[in-house]
mmCIF file of C-alpha atoms in Angstrom:
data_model
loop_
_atom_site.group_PDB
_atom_site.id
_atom_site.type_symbol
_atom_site.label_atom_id
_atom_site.label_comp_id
_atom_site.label_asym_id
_atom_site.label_seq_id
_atom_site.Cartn_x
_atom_site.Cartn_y
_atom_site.Cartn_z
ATOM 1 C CA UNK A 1 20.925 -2.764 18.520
ATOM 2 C CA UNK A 2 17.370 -2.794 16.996
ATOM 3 C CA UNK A 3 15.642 -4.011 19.486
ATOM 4 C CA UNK A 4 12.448 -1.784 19.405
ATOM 5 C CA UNK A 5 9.430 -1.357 16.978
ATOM 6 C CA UNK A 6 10.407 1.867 15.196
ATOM 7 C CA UNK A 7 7.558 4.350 14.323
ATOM 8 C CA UNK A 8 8.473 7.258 11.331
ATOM 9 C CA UNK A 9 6.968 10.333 10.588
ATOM 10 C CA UNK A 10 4.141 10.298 8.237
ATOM 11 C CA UNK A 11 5.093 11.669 4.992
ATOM 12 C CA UNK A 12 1.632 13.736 3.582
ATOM 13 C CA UNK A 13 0.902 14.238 0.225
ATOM 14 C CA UNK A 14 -1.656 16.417 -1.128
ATOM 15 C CA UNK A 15 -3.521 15.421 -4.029
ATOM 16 C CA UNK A 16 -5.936 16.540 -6.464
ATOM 17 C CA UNK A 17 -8.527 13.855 -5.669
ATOM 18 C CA UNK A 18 -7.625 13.947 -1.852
ATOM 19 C CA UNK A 19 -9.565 14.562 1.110
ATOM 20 C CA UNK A 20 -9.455 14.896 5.125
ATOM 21 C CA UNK A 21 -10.470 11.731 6.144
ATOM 22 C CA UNK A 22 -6.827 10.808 7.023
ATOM 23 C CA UNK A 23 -6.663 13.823 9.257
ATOM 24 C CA UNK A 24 -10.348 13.335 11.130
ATOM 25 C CA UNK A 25 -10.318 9.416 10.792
ATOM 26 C CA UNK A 26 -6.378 8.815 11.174
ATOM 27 C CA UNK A 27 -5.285 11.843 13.392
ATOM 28 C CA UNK A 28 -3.137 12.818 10.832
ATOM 29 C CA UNK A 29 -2.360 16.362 11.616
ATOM 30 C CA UNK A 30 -2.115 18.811 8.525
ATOM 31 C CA UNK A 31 -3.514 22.057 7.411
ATOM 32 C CA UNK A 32 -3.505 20.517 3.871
ATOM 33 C CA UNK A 33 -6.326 20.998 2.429
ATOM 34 C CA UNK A 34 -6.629 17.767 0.401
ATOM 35 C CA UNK A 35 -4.592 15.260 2.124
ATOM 36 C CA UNK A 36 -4.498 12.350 -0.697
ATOM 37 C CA UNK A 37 -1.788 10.001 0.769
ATOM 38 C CA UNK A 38 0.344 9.227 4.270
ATOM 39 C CA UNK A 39 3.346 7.588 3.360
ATOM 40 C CA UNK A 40 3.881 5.316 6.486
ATOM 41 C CA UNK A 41 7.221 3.679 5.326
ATOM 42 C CA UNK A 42 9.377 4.930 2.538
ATOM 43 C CA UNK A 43 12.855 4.238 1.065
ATOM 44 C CA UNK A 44 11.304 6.365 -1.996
ATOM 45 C CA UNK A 45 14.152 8.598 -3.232
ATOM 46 C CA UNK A 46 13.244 12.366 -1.999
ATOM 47 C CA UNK A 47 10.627 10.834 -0.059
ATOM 48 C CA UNK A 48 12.909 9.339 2.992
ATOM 49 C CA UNK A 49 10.541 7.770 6.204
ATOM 50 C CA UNK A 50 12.368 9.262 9.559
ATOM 51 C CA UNK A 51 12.192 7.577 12.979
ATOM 52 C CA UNK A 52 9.815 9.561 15.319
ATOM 53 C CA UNK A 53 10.195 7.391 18.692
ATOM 54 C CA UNK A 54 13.188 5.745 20.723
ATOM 55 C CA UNK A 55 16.868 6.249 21.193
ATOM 56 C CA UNK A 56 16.596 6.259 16.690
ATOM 57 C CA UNK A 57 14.471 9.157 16.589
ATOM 58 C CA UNK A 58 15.788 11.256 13.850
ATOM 59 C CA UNK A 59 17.405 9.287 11.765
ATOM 60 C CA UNK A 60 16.199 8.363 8.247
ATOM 61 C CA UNK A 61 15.322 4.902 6.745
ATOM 62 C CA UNK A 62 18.316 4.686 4.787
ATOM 63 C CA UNK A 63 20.774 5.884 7.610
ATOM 64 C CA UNK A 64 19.613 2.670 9.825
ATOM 65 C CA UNK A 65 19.562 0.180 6.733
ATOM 66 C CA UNK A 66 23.224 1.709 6.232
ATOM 67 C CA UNK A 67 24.059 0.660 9.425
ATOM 68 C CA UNK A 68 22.206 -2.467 10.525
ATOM 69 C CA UNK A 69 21.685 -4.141 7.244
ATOM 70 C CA UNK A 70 20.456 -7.723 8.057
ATOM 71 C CA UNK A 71 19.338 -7.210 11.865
ATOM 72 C CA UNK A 72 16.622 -4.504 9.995
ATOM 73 C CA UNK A 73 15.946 -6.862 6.840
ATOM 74 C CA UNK A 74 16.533 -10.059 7.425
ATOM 75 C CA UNK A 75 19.580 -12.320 6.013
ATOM 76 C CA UNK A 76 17.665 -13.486 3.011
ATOM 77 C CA UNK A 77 16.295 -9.674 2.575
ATOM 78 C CA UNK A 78 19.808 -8.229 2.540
ATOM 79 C CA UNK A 79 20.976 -10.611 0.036
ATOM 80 C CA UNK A 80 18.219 -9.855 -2.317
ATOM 81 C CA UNK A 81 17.805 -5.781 -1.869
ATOM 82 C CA UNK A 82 20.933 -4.808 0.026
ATOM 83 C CA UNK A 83 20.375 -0.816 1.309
ATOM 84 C CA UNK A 84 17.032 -0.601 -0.188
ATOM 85 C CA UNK A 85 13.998 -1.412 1.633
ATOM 86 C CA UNK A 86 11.488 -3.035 -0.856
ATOM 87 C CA UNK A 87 8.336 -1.719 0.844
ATOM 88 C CA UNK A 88 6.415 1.332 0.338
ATOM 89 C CA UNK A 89 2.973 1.266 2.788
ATOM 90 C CA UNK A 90 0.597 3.974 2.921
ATOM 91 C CA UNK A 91 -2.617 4.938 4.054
ATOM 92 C CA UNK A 92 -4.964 6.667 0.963
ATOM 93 C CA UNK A 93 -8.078 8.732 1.072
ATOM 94 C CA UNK A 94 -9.667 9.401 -2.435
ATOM 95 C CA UNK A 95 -12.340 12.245 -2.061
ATOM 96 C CA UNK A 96 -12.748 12.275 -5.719
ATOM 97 C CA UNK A 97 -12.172 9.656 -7.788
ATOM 98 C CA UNK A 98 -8.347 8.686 -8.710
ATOM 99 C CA UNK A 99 -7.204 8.630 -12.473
ATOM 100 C CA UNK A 100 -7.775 5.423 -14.244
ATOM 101 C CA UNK A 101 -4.073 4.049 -14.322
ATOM 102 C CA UNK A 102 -1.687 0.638 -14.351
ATOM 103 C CA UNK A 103 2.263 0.560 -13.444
ATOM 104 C CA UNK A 104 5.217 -1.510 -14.641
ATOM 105 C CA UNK A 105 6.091 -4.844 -13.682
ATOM 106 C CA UNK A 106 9.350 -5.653 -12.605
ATOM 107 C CA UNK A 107 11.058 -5.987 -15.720
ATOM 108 C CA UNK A 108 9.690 -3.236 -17.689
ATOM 109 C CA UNK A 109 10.492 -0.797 -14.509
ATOM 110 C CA UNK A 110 13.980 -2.126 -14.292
ATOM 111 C CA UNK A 111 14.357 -1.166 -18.149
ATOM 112 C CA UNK A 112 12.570 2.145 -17.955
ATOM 113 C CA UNK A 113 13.064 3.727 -14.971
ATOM 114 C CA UNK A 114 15.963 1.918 -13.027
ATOM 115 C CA UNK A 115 13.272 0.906 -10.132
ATOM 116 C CA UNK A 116 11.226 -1.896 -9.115
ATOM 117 C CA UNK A 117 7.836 -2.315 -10.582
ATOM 118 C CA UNK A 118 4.477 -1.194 -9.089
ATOM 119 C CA UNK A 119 2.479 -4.323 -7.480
ATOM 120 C CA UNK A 120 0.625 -3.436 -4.552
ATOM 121 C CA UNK A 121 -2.539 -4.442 -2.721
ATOM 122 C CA UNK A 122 -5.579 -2.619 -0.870
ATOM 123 C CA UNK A 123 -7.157 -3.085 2.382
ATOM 124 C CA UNK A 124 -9.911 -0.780 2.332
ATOM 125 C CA UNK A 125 -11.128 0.845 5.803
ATOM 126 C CA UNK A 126 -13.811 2.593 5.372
ATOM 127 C CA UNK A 127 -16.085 3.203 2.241
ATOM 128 C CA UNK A 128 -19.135 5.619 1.925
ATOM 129 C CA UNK A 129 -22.195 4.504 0.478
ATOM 130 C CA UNK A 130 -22.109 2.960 -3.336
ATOM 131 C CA UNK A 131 -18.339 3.945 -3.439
ATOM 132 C CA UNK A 132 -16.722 1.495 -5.671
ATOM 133 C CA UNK A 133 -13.135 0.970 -7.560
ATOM 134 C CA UNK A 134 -12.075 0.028 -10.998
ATOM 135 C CA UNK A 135 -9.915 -3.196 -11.237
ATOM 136 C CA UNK A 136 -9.514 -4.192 -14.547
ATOM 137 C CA UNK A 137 -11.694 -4.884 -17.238
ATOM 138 C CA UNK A 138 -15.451 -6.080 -18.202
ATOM 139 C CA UNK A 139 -14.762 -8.417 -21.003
ATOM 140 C CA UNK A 140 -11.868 -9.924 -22.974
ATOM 141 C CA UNK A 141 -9.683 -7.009 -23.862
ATOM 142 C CA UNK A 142 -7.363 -6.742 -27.191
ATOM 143 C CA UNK A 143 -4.801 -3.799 -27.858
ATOM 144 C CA UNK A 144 -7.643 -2.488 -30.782
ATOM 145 C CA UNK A 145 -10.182 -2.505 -28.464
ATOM 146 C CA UNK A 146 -8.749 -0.775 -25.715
ATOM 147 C CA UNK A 147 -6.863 1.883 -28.032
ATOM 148 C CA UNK A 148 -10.677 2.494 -30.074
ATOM 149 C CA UNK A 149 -12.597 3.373 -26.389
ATOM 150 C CA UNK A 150 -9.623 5.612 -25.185
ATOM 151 C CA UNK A 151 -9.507 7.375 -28.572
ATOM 152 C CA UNK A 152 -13.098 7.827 -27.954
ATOM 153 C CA UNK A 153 -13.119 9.192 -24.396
ATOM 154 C CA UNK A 154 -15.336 5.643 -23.568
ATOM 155 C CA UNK A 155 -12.746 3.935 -21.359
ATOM 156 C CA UNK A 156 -15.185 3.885 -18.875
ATOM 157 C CA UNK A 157 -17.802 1.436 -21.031
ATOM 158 C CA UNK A 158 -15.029 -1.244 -20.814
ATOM 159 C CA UNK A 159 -13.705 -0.977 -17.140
ATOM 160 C CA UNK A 160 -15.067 -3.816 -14.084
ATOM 161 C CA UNK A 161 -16.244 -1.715 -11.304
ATOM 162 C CA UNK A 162 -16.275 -3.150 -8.132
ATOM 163 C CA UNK A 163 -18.466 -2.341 -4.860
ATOM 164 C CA UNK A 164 -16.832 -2.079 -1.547
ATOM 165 C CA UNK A 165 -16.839 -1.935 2.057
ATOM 166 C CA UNK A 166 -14.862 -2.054 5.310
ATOM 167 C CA UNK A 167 -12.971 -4.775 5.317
ATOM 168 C CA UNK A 168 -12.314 -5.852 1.191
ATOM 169 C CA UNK A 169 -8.891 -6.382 0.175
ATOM 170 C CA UNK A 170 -7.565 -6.479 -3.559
ATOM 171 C CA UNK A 171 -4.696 -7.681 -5.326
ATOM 172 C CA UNK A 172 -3.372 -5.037 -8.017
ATOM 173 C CA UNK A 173 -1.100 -6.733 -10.359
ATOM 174 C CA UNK A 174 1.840 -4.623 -12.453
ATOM 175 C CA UNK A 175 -0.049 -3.945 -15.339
ATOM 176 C CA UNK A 176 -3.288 -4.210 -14.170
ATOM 177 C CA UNK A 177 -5.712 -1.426 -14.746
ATOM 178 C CA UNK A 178 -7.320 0.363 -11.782
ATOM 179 C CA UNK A 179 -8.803 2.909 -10.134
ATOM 180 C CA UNK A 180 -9.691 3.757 -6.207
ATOM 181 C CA UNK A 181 -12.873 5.785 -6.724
ATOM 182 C CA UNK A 182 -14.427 8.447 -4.780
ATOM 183 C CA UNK A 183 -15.376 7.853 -1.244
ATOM 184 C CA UNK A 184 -12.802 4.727 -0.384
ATOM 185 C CA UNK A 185 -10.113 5.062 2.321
ATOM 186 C CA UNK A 186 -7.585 2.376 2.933
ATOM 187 C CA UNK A 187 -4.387 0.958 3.311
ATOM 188 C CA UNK A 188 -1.568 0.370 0.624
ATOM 189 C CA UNK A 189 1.140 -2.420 0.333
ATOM 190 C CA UNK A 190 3.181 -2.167 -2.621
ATOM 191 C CA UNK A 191 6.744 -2.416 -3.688
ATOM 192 C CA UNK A 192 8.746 0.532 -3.232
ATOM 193 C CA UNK A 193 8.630 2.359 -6.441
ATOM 194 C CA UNK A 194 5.903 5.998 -7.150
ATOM 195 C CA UNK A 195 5.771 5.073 -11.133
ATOM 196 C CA UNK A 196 2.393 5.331 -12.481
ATOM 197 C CA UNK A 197 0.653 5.429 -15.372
ATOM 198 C CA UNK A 198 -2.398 7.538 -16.067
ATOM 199 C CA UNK A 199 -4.528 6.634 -19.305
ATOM 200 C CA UNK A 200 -7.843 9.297 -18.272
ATOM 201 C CA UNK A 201 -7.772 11.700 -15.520
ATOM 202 C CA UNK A 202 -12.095 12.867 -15.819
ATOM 203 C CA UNK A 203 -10.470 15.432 -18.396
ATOM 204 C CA UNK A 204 -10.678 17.396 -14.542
ATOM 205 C CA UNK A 205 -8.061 20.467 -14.299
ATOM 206 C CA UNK A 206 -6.174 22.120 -11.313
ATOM 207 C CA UNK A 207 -6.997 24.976 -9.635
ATOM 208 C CA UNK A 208 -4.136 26.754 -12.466
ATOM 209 C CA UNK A 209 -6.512 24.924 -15.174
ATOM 210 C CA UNK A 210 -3.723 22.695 -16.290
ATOM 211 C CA UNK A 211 -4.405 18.676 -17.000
ATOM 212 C CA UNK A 212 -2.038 16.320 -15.627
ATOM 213 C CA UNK A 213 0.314 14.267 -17.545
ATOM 214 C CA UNK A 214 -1.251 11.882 -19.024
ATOM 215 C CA UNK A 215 1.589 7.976 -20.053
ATOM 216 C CA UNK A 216 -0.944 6.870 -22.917
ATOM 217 C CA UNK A 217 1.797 5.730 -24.623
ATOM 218 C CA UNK A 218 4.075 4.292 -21.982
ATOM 219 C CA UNK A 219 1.324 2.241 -20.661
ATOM 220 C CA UNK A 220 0.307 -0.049 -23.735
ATOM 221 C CA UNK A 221 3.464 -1.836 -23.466
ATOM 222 C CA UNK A 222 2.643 -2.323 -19.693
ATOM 223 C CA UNK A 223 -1.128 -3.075 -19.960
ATOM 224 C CA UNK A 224 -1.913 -6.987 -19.272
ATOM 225 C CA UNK A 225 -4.857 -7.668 -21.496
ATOM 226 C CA UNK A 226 -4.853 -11.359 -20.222
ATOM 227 C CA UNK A 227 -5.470 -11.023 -16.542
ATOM 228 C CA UNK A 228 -7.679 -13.103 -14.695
ATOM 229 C CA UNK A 229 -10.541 -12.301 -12.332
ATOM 230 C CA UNK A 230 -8.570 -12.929 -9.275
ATOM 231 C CA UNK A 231 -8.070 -9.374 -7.838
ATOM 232 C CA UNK A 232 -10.803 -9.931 -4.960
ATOM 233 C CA UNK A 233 -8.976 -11.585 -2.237
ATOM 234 C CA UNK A 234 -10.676 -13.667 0.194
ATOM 235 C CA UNK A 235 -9.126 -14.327 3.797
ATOM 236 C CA UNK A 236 -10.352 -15.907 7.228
ATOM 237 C CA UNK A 237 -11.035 -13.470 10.109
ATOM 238 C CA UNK A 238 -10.430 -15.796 12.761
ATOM 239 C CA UNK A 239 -9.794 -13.937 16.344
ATOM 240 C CA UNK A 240 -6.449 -14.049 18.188
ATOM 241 C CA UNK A 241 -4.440 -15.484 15.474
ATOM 242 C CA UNK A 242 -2.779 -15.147 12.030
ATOM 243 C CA UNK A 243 -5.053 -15.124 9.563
ATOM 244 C CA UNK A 244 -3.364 -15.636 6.228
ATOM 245 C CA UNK A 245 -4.201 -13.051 3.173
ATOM 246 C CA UNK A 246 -2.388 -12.800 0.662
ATOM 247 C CA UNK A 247 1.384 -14.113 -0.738
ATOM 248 C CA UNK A 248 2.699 -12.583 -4.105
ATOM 249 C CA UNK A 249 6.329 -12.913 -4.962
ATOM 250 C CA UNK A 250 7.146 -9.410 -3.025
ATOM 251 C CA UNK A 251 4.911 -9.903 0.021
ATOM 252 C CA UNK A 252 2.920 -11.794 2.382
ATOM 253 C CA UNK A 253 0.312 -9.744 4.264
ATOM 254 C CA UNK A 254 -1.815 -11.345 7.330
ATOM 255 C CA UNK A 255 -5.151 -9.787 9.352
ATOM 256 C CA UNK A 256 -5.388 -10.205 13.221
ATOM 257 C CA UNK A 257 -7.837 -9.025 14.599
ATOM 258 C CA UNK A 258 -7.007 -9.302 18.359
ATOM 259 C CA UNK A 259 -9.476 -9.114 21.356
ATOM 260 C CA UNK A 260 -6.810 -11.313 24.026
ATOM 261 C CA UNK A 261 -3.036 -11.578 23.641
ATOM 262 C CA UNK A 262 -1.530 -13.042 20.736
ATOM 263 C CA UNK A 263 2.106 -14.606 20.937
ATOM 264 C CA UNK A 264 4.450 -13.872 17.623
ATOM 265 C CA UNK A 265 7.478 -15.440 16.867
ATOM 266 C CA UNK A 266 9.399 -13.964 14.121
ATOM 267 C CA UNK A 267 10.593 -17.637 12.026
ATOM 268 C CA UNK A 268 10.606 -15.930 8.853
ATOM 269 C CA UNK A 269 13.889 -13.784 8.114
ATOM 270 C CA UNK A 270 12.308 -10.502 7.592
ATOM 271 C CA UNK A 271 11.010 -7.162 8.951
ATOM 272 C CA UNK A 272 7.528 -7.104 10.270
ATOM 273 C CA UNK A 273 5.328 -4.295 9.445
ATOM 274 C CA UNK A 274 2.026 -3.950 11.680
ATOM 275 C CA UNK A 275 -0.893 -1.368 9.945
ATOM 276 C CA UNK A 276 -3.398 -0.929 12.653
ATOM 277 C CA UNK A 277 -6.490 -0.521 10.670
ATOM 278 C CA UNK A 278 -9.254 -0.499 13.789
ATOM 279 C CA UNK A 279 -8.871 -0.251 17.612
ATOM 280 C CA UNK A 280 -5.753 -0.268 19.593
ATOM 281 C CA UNK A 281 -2.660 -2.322 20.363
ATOM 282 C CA UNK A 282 0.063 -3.127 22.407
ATOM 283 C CA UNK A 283 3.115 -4.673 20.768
ATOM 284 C CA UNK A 284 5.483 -5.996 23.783
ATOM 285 C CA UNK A 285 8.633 -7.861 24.918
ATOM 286 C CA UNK A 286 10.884 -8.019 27.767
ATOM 287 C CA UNK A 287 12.887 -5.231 25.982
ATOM 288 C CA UNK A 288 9.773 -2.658 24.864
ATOM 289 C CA UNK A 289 6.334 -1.671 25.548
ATOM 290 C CA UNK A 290 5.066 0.209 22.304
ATOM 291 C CA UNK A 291 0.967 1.244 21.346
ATOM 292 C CA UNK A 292 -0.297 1.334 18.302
ATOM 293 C CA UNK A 293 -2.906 2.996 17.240
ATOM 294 C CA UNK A 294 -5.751 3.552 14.570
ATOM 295 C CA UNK A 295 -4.050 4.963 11.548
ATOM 296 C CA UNK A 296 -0.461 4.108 12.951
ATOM 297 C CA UNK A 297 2.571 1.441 11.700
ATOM 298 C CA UNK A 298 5.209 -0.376 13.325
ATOM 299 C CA UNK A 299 7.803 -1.739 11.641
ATOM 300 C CA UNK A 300 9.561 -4.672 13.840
ATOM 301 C CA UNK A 301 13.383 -5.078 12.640
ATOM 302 C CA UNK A 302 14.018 -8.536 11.897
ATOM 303 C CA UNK A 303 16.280 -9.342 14.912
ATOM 304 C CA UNK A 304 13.158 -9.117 17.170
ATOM 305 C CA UNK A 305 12.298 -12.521 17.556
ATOM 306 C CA UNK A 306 9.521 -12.893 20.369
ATOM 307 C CA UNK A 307 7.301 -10.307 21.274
ATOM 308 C CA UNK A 308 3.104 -10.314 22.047
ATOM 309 C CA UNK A 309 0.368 -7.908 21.087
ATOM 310 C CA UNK A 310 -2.533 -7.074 23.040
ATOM 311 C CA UNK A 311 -5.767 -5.616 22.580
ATOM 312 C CA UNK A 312 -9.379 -6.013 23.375
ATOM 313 C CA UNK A 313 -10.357 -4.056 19.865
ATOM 314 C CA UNK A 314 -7.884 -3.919 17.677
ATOM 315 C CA UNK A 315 -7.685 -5.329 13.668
ATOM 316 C CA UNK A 316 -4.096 -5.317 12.271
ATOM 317 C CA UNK A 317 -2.569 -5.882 9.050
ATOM 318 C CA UNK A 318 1.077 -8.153 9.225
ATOM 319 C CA UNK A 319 3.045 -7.408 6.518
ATOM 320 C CA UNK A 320 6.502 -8.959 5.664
ATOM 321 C CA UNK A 321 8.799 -10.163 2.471
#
C-alpha cells in the first residue's frame, strides 16, 4: 500500500549556464562543477526519479506506477495518462544566463516528437541583484519581424525583460518565448516532456569550443506571436492555509506558507506534490511522520487522504493535476 510520502533521488544535471547555488542553498551534494538543474520528480525516459526513503526505497517511478496505478495517480489521472506520470518538477539555478528558447504545445509535441508539450511555470527563490528573465515579447510580434531581428543577431531589441525577486511566479505557455537569466534560482512545474527549442544561445561556446544546437527552424511553427501579457501571476500569501496560484489545463499549483498546523484533505483525485521552497516541515498522519526540508519534495500518492503539516517557518508549493 502507498501509504507514505515518497521522497526520490535528485537527478543533477550539469549545464553550461549552471551554477552551485543548488548545492550551497539546496544541500544538493555534487562535485559538479556547474550544477544547472535537480530533477525532483521524473517519468522522463533515461531520466527515471528512484525512491530514496521507506519500505519503496529503490524502486523507480515507473516500477510503482506499474504496480499501483490509481492509488499513486488518482482514478481520473489513470484514465487520462495511464503508466506515465505527467509531471516533471525541478529545482534550476542559472549562473549565466539560459538560451533564449520556447517548446511545443501539446499538439505539435504529439506530432513531432511522440511526447507531451512543454508548459511549465516558475517560482523563483532567490534572485541576486537586477537579475531578470525574458518572457515573451516587447511589442506586437509578426513572423517578418521576428525572422528580420534573429537574422540580424538583434533578438534581444524585441524581447520583454522582466525584474525579479524571491517570491515571483510566472506562467510559461507552449510556445511562449523565454529565458531565466543570470542570477535567478527557482522552482519548475511543467509537464513531463525535456523538448526545447533554442533560437540564440549568446553565440557562447563550450569548453571544446563547439555551439549548441540551435531549432531555428523547428521553433517558428511553435512560436505564439499572439500571446497576452498574462505570464506574471499574482497569488494571496495568506498564513496557515491554501493559497490558490495558478490552474492551467495540466496543473494546479498552491503556496502555504505555514507557521501553525495546517489540516489537508486530499478531495481532488490526484497525487500531491509538496516543493518546500523556505523553512521546514512536517507532513503527518496516523500512518507516517515525514520532514521536509529546504530544497526537498514530497510526492503524496493519491490514496492518502488526511494528513497535517507543521511548521513554524516553512513556505511550500502544492502541486497536483
Amino acid at each position: 500500500m502507498l501509504k507514505y510520502p515518497l521522497k526520490f533521488e535528485p537527478i543533477l544535471k550539469e549545464k553550461i549556464w549552471g551554477g552551485q547555488k543548488l548545492n550551497a542553498l539546496l544541500n544538493k551534494d555534487s562535485n559538479l562543477p556547474n550544477i544547472g538543474e535537480s530533477w525532483e520528480i521524473s517519468d522522463v525516459d533515461g531520466d527515471i526519479s528512484i525512491v530514496s526513503n521507506g519500505a519503496l526505497k529503490g524502486k523507480t517511478l515507473k516500477e510503482l506506477l506499474e504496480s499501483y496505478k490509481a492509488e499513486l495517480l488518482g482514478e481520473k489521472n489513470y484514465k487520462i495518462f495511464g503508466n506515465k506520470f505527467p509531471l516533471l518538477i525541478k529545482f534550476i539555478d542559472a549562473k549565466e544566463d539560459l538560451s533564449i528558447q520556447l517548446h511545443p504545445n501539446d499538439a505539435l509535441a504529439a506530432k513531432r516528437h511522440d511526447s507531451f508539450g512543454k508548459t511549465e511555470m516558475w517560482y523563483v527563490m532567490q534572485a541576486d541583484e537586477k537579475a531578470n528573465l525574458i518572457v515573451g515579447f516587447n511589442q506586437e510580434m509578426t513572423l517578418d519581424k521576428y525572422k528580420s531581428h534573429l537574422e540580424a543577431k538583434k533578438l534581444t531589441e524585441i524581447l520583454n525583460y522582466e525584474d525579479v525577486e524571491e517570491g515571483d511566479v510566472f506562467f510559461i505557455d507552449g510556445g511562449r518565448i523565454h529565458a531565466i537569466g543570470a542570477g535567478v534560482m527557482l522552482a519548475e512545474i511543467q509537464q513531463t516532456s525535456d523538448i526545447t527549442y533554442r533560437v540564440y544561445d549568446w553565440d557562447r561556446v563550450d569548453a571544446q569550443g563547439n555551439q549548441r544546437d540551435l531549432h531555428i527552424d523547428l521553433a517558428l511553427e511553435a512560436l505564439d506571436f499572439n500571446m497576452k501579457d498574462d505570464f506574471r501571476v499574482s497569488y494571496p500569501k495568506k498564513e496557515n492555509q491554501t493559497n490558490k496560484m495558478l490552474q492551467c489545463p495540466y496543473f494546479i499549483s498552491n503556496y502555504l506558507e505555514i507557521t501553525d498546523t495546517v489540516k489537508k484533505e486530499n478531495t481532488v483525485d490526484s497525487f500531491i506534490i509538496y516543493m518546500c521552497v523556505s523553512g521546514e516541515a512536517i507532513i503527518e498522519s496516523e500512518q507516517f511522520s515525514e520532514v521536509i526540508k529546504k530544497g526537498e519534495t514530497v510526492l503524496l500518492p493519491a490514496g492518502i487522504k488526511t494528513y497535517q503539516i507543521t511548521s513554524k517557518n516553512a513556505r511550500v508549493l502544492e502541486v497536483y493535476v
